[in-house]
N, CA, C and O of each residue as an XYZ file, in Angstrom:
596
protein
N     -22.460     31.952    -43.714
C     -22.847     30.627    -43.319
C     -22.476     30.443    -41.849
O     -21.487     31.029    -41.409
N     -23.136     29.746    -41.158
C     -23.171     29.326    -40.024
C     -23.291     28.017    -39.572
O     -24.297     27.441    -39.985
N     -22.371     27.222    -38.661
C     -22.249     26.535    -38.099
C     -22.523     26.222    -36.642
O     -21.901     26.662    -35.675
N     -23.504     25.432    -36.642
C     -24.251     25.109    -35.125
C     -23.008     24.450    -34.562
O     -22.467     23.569    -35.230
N     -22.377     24.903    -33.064
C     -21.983     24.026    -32.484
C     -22.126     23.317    -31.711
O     -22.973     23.712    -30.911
N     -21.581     22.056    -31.396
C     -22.114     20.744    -30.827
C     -22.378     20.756    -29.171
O     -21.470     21.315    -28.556
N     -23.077     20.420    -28.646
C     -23.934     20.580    -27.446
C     -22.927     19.355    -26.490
O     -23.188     18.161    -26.341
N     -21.850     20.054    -25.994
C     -21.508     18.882    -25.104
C     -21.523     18.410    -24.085
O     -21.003     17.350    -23.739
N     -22.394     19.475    -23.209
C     -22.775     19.326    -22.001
C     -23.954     18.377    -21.805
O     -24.270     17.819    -20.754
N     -24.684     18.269    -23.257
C     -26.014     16.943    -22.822
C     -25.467     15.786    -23.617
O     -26.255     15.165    -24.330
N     -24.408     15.492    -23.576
C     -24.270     13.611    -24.010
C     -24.433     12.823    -23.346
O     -24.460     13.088    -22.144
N     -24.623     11.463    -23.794
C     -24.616     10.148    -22.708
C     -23.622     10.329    -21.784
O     -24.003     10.188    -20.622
N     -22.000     10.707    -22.000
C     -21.343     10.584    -21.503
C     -21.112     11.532    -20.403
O     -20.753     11.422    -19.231
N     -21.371     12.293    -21.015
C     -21.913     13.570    -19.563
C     -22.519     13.189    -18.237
O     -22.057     13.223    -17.096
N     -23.619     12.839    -18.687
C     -24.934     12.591    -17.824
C     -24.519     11.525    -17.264
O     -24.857     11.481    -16.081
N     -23.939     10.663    -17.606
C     -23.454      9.319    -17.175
C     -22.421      9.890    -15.742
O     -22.403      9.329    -14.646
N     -21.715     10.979    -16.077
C     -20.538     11.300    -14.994
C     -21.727     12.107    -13.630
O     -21.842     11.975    -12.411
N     -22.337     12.834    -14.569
C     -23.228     13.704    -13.900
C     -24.314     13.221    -12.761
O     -25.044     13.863    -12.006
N     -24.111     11.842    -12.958
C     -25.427     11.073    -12.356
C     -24.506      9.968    -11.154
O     -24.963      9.399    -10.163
N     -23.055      9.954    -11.713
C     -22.289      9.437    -10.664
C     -21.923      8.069    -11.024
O     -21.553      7.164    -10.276
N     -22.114      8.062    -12.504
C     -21.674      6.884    -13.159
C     -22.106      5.609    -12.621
O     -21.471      4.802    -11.942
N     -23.791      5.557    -13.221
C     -24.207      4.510    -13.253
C     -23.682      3.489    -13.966
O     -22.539      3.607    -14.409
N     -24.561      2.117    -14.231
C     -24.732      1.487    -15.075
C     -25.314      1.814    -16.396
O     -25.876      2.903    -16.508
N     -25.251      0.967    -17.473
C     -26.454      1.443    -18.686
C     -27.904      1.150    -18.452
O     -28.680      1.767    -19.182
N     -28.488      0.217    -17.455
C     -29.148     -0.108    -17.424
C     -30.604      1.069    -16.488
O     -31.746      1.472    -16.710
N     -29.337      1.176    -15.225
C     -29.839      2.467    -14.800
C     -30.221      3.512    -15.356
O     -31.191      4.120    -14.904
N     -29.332      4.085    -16.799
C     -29.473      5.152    -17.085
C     -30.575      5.203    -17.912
O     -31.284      6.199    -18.054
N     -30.755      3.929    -18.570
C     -31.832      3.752    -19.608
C     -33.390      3.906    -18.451
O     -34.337      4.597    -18.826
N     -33.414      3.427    -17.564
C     -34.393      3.279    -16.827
C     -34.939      5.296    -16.123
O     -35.960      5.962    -15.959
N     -33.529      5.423    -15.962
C     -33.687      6.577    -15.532
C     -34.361      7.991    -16.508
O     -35.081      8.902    -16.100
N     -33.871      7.777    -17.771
C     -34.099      8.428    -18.951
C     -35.669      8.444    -19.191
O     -36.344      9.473    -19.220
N     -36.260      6.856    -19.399
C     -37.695      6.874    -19.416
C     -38.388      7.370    -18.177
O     -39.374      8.041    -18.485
N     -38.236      7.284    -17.093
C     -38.707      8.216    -16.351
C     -38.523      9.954    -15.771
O     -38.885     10.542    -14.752
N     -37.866     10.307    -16.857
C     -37.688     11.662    -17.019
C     -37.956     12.713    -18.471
O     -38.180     12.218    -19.575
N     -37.882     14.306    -18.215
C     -38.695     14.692    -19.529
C     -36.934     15.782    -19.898
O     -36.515     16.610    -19.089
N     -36.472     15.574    -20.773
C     -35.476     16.505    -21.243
C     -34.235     16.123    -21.066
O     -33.285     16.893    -21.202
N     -34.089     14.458    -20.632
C     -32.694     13.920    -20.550
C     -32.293     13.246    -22.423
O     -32.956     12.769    -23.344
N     -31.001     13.552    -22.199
C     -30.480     13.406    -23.777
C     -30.496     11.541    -23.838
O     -30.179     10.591    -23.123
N     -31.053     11.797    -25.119
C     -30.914      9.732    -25.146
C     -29.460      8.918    -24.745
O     -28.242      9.097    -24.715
N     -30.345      8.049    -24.505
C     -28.632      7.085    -23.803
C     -29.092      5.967    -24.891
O     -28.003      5.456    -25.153
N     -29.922      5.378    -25.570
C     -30.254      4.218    -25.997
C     -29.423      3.083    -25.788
O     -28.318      2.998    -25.252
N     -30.277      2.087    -26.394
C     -29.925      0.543    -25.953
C     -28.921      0.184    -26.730
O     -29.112      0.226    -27.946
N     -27.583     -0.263    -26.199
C     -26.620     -0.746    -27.060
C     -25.164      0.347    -26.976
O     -23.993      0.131    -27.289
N     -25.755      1.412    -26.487
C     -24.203      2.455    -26.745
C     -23.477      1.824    -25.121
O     -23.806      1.457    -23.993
N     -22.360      2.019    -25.957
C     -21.573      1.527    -24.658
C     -20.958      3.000    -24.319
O     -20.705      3.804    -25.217
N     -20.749      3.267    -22.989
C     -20.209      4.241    -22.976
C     -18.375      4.233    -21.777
O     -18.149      3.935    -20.604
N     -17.677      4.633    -22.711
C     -16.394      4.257    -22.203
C     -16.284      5.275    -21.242
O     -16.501      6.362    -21.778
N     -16.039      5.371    -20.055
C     -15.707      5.980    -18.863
C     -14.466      5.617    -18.235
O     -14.231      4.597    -17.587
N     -13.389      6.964    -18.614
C     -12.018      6.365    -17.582
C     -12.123      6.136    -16.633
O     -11.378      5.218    -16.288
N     -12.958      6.659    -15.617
C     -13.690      6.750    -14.131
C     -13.604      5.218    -13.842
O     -12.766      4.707    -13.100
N     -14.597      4.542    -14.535
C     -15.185      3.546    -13.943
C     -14.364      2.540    -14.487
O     -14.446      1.491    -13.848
N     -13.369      2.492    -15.744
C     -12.232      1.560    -15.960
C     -11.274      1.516    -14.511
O     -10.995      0.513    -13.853
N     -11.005      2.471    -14.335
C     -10.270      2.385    -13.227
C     -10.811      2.025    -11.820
O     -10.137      1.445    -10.969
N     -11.951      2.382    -11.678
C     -12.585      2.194    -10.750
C     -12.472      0.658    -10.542
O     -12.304      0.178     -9.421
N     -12.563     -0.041    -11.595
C     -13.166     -1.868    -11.898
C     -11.976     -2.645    -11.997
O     -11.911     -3.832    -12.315
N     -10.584     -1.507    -11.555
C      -9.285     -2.235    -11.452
C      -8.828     -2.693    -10.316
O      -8.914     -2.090     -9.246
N      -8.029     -4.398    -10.580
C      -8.215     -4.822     -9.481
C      -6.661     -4.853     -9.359
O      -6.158     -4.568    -10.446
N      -5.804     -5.088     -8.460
C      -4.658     -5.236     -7.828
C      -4.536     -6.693     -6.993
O      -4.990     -6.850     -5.860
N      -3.704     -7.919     -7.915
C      -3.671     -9.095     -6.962
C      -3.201     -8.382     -5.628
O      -2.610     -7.303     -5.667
N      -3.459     -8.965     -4.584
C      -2.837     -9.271     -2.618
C      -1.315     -9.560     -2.845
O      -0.934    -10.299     -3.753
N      -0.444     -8.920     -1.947
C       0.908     -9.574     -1.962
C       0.336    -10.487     -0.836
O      -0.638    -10.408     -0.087
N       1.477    -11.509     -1.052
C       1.472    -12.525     -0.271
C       1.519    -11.834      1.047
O       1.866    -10.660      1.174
N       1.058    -12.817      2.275
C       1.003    -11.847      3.504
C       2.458    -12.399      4.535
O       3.001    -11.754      5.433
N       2.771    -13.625      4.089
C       4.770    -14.097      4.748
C       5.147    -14.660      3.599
O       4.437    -15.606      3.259
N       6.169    -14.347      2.777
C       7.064    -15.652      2.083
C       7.699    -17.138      3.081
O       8.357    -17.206      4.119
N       7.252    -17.931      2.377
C       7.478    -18.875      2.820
C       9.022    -19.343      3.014
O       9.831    -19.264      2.091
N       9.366    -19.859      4.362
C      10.928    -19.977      4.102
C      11.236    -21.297      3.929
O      10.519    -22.199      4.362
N      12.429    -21.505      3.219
C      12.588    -22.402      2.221
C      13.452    -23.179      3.020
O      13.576    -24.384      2.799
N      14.167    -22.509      4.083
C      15.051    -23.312      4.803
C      14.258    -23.919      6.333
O      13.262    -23.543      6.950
N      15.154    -24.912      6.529
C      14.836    -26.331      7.541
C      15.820    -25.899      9.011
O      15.402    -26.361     10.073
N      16.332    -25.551      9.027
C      17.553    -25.683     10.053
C      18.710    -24.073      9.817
O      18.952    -23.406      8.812
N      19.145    -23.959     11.151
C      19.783    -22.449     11.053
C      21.413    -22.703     10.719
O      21.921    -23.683     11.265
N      22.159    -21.967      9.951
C      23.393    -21.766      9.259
C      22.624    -22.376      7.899
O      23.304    -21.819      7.037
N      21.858    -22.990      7.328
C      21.728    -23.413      6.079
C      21.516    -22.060      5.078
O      21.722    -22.265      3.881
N      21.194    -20.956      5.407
C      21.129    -19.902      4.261
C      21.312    -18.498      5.111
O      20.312    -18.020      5.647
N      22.214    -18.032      5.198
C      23.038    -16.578      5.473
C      22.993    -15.794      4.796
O      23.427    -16.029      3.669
N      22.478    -14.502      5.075
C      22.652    -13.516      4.117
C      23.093    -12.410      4.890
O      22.529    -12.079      5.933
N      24.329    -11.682      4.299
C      25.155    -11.025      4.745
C      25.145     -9.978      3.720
O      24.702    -10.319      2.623
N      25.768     -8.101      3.941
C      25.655     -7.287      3.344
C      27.222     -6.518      4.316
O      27.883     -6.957      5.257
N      27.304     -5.321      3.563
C      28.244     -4.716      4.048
C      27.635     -2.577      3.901
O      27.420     -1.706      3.058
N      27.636     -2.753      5.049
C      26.780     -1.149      4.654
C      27.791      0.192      5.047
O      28.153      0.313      6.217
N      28.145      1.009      4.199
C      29.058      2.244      4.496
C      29.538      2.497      2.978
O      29.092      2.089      1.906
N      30.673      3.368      3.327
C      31.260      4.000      4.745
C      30.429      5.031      4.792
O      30.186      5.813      3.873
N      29.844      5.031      6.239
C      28.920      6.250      6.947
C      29.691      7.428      7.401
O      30.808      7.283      7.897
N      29.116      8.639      7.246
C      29.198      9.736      6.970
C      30.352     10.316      8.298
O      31.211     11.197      8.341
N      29.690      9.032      9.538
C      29.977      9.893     11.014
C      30.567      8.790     10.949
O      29.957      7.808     10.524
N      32.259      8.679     11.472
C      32.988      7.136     12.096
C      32.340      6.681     13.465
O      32.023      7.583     14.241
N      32.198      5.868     13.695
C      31.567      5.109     15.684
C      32.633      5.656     16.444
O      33.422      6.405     15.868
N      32.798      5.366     17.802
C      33.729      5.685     18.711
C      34.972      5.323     18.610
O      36.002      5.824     19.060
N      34.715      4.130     17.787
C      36.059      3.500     17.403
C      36.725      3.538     16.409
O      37.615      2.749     16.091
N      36.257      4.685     15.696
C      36.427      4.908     13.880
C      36.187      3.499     12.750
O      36.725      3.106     11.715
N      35.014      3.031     13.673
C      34.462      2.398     12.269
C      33.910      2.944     11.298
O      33.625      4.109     11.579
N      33.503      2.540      9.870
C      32.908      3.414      9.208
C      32.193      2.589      8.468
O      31.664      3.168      7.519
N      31.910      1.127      8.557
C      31.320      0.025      7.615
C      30.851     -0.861      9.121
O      31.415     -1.023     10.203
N      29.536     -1.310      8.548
C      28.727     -2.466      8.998
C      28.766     -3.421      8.564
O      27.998     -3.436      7.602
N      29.355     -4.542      8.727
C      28.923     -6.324      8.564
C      28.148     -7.094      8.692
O      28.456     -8.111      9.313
N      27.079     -6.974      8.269
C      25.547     -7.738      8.776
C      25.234     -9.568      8.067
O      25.311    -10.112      6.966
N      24.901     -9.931      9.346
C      24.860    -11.913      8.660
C      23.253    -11.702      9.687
O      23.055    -11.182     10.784
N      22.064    -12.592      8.389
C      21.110    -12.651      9.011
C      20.942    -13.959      8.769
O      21.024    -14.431      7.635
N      20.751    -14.488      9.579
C      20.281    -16.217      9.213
C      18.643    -16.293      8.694
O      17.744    -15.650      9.237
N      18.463    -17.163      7.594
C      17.107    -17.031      7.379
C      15.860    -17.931      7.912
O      14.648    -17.752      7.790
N      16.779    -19.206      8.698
C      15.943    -19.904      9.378
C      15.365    -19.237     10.450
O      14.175    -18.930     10.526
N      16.598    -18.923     11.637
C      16.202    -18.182     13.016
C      15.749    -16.989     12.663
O      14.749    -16.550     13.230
N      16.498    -16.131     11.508
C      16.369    -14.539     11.451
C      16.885    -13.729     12.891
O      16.471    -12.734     13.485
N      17.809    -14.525     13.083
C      19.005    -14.042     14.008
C      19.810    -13.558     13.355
O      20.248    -14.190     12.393
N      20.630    -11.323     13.869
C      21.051    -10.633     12.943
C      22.424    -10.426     13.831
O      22.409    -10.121     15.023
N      23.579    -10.638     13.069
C      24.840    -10.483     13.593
C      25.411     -9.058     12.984
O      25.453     -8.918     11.762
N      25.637     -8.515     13.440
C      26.849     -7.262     12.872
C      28.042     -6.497     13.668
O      28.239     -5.941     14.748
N      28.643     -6.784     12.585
C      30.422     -6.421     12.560
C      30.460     -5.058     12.958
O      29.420     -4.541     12.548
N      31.179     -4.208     13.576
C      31.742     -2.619     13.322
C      33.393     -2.843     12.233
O      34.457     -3.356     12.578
N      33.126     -2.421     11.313
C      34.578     -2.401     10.650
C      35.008     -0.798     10.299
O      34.155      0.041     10.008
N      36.372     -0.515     10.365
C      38.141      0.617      9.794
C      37.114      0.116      8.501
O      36.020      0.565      8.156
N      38.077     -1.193      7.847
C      37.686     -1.152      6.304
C      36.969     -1.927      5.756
O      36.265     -2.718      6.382
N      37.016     -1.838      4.229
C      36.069     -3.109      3.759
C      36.658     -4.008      4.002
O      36.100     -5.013      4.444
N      38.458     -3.928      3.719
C      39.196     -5.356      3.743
C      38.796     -6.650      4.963
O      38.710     -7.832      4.630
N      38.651     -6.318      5.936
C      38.107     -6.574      7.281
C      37.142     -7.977      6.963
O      37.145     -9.125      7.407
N      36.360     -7.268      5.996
C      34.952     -8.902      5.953
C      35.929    -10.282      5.777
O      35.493    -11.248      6.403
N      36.922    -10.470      5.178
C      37.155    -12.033      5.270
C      37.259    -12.354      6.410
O      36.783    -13.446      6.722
N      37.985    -11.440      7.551
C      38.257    -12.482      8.720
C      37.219    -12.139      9.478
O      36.942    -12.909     10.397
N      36.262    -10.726      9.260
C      34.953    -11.167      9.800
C      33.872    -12.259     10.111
O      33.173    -12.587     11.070
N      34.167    -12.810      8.321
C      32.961    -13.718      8.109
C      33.808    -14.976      8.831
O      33.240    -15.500      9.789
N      35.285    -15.566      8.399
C      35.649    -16.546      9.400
C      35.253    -16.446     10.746
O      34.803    -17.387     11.400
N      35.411    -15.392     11.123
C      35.061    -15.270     12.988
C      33.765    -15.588     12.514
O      33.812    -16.790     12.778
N      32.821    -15.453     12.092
C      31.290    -15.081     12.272
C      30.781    -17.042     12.363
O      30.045    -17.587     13.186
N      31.747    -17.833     10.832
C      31.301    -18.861     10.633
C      31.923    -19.603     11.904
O      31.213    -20.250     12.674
N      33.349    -19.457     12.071
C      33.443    -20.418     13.099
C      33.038    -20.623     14.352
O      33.026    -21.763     14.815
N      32.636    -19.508     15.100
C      31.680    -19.080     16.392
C      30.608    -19.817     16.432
O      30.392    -20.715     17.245
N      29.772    -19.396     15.394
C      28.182    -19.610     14.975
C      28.039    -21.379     14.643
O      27.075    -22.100     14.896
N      29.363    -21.755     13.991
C      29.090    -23.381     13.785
C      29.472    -23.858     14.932
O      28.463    -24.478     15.267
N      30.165    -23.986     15.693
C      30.236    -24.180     17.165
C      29.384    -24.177     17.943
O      28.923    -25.148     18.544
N      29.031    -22.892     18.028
C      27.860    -22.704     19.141
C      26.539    -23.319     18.973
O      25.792    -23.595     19.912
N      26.160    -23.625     17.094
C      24.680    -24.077     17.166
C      24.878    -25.516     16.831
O      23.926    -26.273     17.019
N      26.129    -26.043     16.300
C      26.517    -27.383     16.407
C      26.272    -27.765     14.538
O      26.738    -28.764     13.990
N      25.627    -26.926     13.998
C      25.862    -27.026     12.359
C      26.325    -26.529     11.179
O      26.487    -25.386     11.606
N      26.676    -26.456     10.024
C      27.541    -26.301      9.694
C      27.294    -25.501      8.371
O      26.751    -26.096      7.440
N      27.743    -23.890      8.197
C      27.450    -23.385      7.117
C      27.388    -23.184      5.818
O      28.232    -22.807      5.005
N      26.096    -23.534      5.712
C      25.696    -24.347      4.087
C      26.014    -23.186      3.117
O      26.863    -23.402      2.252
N      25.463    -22.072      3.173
C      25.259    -21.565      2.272
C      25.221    -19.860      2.330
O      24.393    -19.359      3.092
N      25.966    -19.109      1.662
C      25.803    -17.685      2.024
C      25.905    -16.762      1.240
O      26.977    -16.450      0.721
N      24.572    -16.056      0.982
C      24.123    -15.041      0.097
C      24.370    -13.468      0.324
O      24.205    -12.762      1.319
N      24.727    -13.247     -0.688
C      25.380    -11.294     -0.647
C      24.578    -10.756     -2.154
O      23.857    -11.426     -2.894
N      24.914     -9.596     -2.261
C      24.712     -9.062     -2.823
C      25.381     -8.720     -4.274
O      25.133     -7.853     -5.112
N      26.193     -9.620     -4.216
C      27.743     -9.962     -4.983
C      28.315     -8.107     -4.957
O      28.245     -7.243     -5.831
N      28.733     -8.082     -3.877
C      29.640     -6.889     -3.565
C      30.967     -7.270     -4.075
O      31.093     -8.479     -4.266
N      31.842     -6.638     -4.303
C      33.140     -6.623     -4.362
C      33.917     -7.022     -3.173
O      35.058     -7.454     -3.343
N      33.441     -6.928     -2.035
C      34.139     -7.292     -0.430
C      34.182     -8.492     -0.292
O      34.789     -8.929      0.686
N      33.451     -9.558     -1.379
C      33.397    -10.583     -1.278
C      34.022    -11.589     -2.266
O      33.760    -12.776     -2.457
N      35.242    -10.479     -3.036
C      35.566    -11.510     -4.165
C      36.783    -12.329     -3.946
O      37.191    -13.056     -4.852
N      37.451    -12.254     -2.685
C      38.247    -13.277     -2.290
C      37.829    -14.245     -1.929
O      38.584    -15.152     -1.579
């Protein structure tokens, strides 16, 4: 006994890739004007990963976040970056960074240790409220450990 096997090079779905992944409408049109193309008939849908993906859309990121703050010292965000590999000239080995989010004016520390950030950030607040005449509302980290005093 013998078993015919199945012809998979002439399916809808073939011809569909083969043709550059039309529509159905195309293909139906295309079919009647040709002699030896395999039926596509009316109604088969034909699922194509190609063209699922193709028909995928990706919302836009926003193009600026909007900032939420009015006036500069009202929202600070500060980080502490190290200890780096190479000490500075002065054997620092940690960075202190305060970015204001109104101005986006970026301050940074050279620090020896982590211990250092409290009287960093005092120097940083009392300078900065002085000099711009207001008074620091609010200041965001990363909830590091350098900051749990």
């Amino acid at each position: 006994m013998s078993v015919k096997k199945p012809n998979f090079w002439n399916t809808p779905g073939r011809t569909h890739a083969c043709m550059g992944h039309p529509n159905e409408n195309a293909m139906i049109k295309t079919q009647r004007s040709t002699n030896g193309m395999s039926a596509v008939g009316s109604g088969i849908k034909i699922l194509c990963g190609g063209c699922m993906k193709g028909k995928q859309t990706v919302a836009p990121y926003a193009s600026r976040s909007e900032r939420k703050t009015s006036r500069v010292l009202e929202l600070v965000h500060t980080d502490v970056m190290g200890p780096m590999k190479t000490d500075s000239k002065g054997g620092a080995r940690y960075v202190l960074t305060f970015v204001d989010d109104f101005s986006r004016f970026v301050v940074g520390y050279f620090q020896k240790n982590k211990s250092e950030v409290t009287a960093k950030l005092t120097e940083f607040k009392v300078f900065y409220e002085n000099q711009w005449g207001e008074r620091l509302k609010c200041l965001r980290s990363d909830k590091g450990t350098e900051y749990a005093n």
